[in-house]
CSV table of C-alpha atoms in Angstrom, one decimal:
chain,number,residue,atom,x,y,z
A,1,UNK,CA,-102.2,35.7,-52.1
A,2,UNK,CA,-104.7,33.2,-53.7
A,3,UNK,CA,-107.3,33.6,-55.9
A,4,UNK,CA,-109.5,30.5,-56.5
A,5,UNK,CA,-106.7,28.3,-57.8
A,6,UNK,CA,-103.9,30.8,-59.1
A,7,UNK,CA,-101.6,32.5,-57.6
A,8,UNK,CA,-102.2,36.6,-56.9
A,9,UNK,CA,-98.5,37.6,-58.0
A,10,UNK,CA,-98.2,41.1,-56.2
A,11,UNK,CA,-95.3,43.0,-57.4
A,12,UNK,CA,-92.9,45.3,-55.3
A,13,UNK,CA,-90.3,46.3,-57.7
A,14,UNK,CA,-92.0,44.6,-60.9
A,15,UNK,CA,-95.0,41.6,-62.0
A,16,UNK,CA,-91.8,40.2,-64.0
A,17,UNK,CA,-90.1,38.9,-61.3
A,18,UNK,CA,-93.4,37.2,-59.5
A,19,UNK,CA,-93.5,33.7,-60.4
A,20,UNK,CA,-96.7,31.7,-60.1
A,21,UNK,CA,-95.1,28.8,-58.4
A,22,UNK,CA,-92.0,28.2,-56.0
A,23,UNK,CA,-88.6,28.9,-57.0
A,24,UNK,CA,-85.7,28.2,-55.4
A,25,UNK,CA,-82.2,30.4,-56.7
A,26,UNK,CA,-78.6,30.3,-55.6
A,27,UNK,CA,-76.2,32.8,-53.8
A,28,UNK,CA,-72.6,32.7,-54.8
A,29,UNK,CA,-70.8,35.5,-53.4
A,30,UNK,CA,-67.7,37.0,-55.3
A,31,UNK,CA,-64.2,38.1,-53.5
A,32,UNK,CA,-63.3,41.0,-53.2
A,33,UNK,CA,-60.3,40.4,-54.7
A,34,UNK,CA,-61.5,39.0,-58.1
A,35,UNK,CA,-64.2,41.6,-59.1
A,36,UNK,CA,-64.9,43.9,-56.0
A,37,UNK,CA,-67.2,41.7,-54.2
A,38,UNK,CA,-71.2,41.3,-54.0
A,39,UNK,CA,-72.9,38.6,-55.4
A,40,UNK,CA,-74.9,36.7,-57.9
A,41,UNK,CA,-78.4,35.2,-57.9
A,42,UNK,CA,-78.1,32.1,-60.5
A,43,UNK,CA,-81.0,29.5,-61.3
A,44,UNK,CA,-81.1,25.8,-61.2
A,45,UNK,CA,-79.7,25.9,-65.1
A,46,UNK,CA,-76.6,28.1,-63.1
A,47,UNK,CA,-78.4,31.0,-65.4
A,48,UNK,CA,-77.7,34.3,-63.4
A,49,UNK,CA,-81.2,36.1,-62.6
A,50,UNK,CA,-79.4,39.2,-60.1
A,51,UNK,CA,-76.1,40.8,-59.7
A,52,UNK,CA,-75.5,42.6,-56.7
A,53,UNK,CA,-72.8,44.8,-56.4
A,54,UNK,CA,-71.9,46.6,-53.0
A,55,UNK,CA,-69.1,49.1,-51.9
A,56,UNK,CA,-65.9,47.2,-53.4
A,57,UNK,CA,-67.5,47.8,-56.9
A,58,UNK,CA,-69.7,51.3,-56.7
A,59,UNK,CA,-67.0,52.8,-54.0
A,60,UNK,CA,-69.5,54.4,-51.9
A,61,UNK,CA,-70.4,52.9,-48.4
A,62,UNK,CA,-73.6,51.9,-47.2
A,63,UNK,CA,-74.8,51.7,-50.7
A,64,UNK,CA,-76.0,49.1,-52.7
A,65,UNK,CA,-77.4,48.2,-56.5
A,66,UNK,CA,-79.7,44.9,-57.6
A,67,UNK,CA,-79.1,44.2,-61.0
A,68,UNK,CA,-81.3,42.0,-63.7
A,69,UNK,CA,-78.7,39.0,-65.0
A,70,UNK,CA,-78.4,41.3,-68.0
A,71,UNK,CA,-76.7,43.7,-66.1
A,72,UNK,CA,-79.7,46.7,-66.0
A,73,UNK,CA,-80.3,48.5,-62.4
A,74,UNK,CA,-83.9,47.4,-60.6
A,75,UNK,CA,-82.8,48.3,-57.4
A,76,UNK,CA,-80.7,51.3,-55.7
A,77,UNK,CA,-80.8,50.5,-52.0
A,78,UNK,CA,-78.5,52.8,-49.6
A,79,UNK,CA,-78.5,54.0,-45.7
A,80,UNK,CA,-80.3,56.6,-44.5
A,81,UNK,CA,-78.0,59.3,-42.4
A,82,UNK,CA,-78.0,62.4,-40.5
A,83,UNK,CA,-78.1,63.0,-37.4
A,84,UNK,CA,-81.3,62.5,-36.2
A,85,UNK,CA,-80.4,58.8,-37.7
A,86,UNK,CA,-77.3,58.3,-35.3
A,87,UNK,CA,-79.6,59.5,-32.6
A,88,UNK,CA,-82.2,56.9,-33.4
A,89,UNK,CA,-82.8,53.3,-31.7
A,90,UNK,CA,-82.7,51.9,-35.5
A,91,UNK,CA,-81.0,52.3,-38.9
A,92,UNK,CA,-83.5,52.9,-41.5
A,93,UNK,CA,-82.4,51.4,-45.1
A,94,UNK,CA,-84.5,52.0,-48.0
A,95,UNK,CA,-84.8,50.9,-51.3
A,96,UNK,CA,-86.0,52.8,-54.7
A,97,UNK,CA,-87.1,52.0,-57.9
A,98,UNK,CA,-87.2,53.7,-61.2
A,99,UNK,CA,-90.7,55.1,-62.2
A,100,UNK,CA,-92.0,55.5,-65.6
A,101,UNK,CA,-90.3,59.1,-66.1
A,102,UNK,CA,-86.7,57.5,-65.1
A,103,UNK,CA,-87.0,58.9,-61.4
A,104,UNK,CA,-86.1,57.1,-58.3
A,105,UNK,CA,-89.3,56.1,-56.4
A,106,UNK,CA,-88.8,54.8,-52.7
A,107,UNK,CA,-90.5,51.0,-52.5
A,108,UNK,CA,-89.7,49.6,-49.8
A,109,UNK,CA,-87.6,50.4,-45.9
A,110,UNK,CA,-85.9,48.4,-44.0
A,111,UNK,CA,-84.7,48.7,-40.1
A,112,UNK,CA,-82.2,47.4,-38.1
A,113,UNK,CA,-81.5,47.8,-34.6
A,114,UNK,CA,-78.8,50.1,-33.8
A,115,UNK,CA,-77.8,48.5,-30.5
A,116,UNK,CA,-76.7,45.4,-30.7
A,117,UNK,CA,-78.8,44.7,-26.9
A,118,UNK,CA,-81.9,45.9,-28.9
A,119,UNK,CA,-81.6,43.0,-31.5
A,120,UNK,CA,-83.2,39.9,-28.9
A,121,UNK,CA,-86.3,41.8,-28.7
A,122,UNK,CA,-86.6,43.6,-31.7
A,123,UNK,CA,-86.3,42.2,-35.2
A,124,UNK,CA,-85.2,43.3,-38.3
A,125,UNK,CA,-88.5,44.8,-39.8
A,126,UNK,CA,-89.3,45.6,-43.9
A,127,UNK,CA,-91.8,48.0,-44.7
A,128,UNK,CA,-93.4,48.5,-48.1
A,129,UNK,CA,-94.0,52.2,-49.4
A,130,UNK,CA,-95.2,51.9,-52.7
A,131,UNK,CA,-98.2,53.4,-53.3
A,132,UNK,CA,-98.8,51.2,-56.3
A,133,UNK,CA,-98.0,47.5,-53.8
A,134,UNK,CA,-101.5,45.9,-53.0
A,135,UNK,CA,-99.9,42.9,-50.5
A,136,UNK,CA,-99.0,42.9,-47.2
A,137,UNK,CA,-96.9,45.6,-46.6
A,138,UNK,CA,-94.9,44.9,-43.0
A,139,UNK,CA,-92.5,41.9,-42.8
A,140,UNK,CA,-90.0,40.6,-40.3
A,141,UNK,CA,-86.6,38.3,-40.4
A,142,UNK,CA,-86.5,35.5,-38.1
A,143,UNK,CA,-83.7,33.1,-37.4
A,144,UNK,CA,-79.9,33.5,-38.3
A,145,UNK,CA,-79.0,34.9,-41.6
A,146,UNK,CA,-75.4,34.7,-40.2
A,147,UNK,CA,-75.8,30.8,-40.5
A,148,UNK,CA,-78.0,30.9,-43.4
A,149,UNK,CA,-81.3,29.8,-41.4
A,150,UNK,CA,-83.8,32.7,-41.5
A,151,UNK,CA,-86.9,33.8,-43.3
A,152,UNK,CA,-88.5,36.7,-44.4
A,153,UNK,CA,-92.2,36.7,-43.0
A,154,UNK,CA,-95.4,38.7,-43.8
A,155,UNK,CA,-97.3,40.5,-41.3
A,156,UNK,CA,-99.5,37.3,-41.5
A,157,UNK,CA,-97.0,35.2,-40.2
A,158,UNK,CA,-96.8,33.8,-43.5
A,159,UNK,CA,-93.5,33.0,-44.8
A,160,UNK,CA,-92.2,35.1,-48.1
A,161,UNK,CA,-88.7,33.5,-48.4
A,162,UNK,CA,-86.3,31.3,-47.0
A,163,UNK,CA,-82.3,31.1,-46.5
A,164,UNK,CA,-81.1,28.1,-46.0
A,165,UNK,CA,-77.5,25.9,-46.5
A,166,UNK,CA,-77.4,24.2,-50.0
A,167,UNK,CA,-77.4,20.7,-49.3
A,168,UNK,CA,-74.4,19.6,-51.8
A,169,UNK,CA,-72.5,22.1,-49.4
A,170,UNK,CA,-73.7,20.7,-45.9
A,171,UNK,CA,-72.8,17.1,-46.7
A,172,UNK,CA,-69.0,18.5,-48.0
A,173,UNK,CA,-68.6,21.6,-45.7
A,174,UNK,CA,-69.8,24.3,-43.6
A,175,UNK,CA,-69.9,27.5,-46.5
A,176,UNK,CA,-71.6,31.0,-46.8
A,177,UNK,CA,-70.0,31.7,-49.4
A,178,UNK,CA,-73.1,29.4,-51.8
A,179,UNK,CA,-76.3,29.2,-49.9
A,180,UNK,CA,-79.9,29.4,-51.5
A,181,UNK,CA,-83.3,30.9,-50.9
A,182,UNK,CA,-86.5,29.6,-51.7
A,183,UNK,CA,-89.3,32.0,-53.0
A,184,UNK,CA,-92.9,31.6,-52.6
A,185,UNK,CA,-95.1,31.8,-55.4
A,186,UNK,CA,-96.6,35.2,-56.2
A,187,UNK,CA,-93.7,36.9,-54.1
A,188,UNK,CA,-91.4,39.7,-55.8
A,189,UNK,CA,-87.6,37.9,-56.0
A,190,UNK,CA,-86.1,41.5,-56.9
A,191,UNK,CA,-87.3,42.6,-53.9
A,192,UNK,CA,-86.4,39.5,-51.7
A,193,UNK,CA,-83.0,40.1,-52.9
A,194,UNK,CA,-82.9,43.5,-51.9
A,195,UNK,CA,-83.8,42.7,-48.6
A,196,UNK,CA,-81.1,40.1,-48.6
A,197,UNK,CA,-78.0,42.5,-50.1
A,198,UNK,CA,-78.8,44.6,-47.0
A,199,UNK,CA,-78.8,41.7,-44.6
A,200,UNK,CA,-75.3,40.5,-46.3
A,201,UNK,CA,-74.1,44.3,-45.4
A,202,UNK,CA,-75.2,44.4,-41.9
A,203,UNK,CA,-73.6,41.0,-41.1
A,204,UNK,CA,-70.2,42.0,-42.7
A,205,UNK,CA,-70.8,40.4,-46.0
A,206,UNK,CA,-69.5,40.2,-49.4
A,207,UNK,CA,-71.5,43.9,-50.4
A,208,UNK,CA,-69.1,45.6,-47.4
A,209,UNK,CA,-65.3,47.1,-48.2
């Protein structure tokens, strides 16, 4: 991701959201009860950089939309089905973009184990599709995204991003409900937070009905 001393910012969804140093953003999750659930992305100025909305808002399970702060879609991400898909060993999740022409373009696919025995051994794994992406295109979770400890790493072993506890919450409380994730430099956020509204769905998050 370097080149001589900058940054080689290698967009997934778009160059816009690929910052040329580290950033670090804030999860707040909404209840259901208030606006439908999901979440919101803010900065250190509490400015909001994604909305994510999941089921309790667009009504359709296993479906999910990323949002810009100004409210514009970036990201339509829902679960494959079928039923060769029930029949498989993994639940395949994938993620699409706009093209230039307004038509949904898959970027990126994402699998989960469908046995929860399967999940030890094999990780959660993120695969990049787009023919236009130039980086590394395989990644991995590791840790706990239940507890808010887990990364999202490269094929490299390099990390990408970072969930981890806000540390105002720690010292008060145990709370997933505001947690943050750090975001290396020249990595797509948009596309980190796509990664991460599917990861709040699979663990029974704020995205789920």
């Amino acid at each position: 991701m370097m080149t001589g001393n900058s940054i080689s910012k290698v967009p997934v969804v778009s160059k816009q959201y690929c910052s040329g140093s580290e950033i670090v953003l804030y999860v707040r999750r909404r209840p259901h009860v208030v606006n439908g659930g999901g979440f919101v992305v803010v900065d250190g100025n509490q400015k909001i950089v994604f909305r994510v909305d999941g089921c309790g808002i667009l009504g359709r399970k296993e479906e999910l939309v990323v949002r810009a702060g100004d409210g514009s879609e970036l990201l339509l991400v829902r679960r494959k089905g079928g039923v060769m898909e029930a029949l498989s060993l993994c639940r395949r999740w994938r993620g699409y973009a706009h093209d230039l022409e307004g038509s949904q373009k898959p970027i990126f696919c994402l699998r989960e184990p469908s046995n929860s025995c399967l999940w030890m051994k094999n990780p959660i794994t993120i695969s990049v599709t787009s023919n236009e992406y130039r980086g590394f295109r395989d990644f991995e979770i590791r840790g706990d995204f239940t507890n808010r400890n887990c990364s999202i790493v490269d094929s490299s072993g390099r990390i990408a991003a970072q969930v981890g506890m806000c540390k105002e919450v720690e010292v008060v409380m145990a709370s997933r409900e505001l947690y943050n994730v750090v975001v290396k430099p020249g990595i797509d956020q948009a596309f980190v937070f796509g990664v991460i509204a599917i990861l709040d769905y699979i663990y029974d998050g704020s995205t789920r009905c």
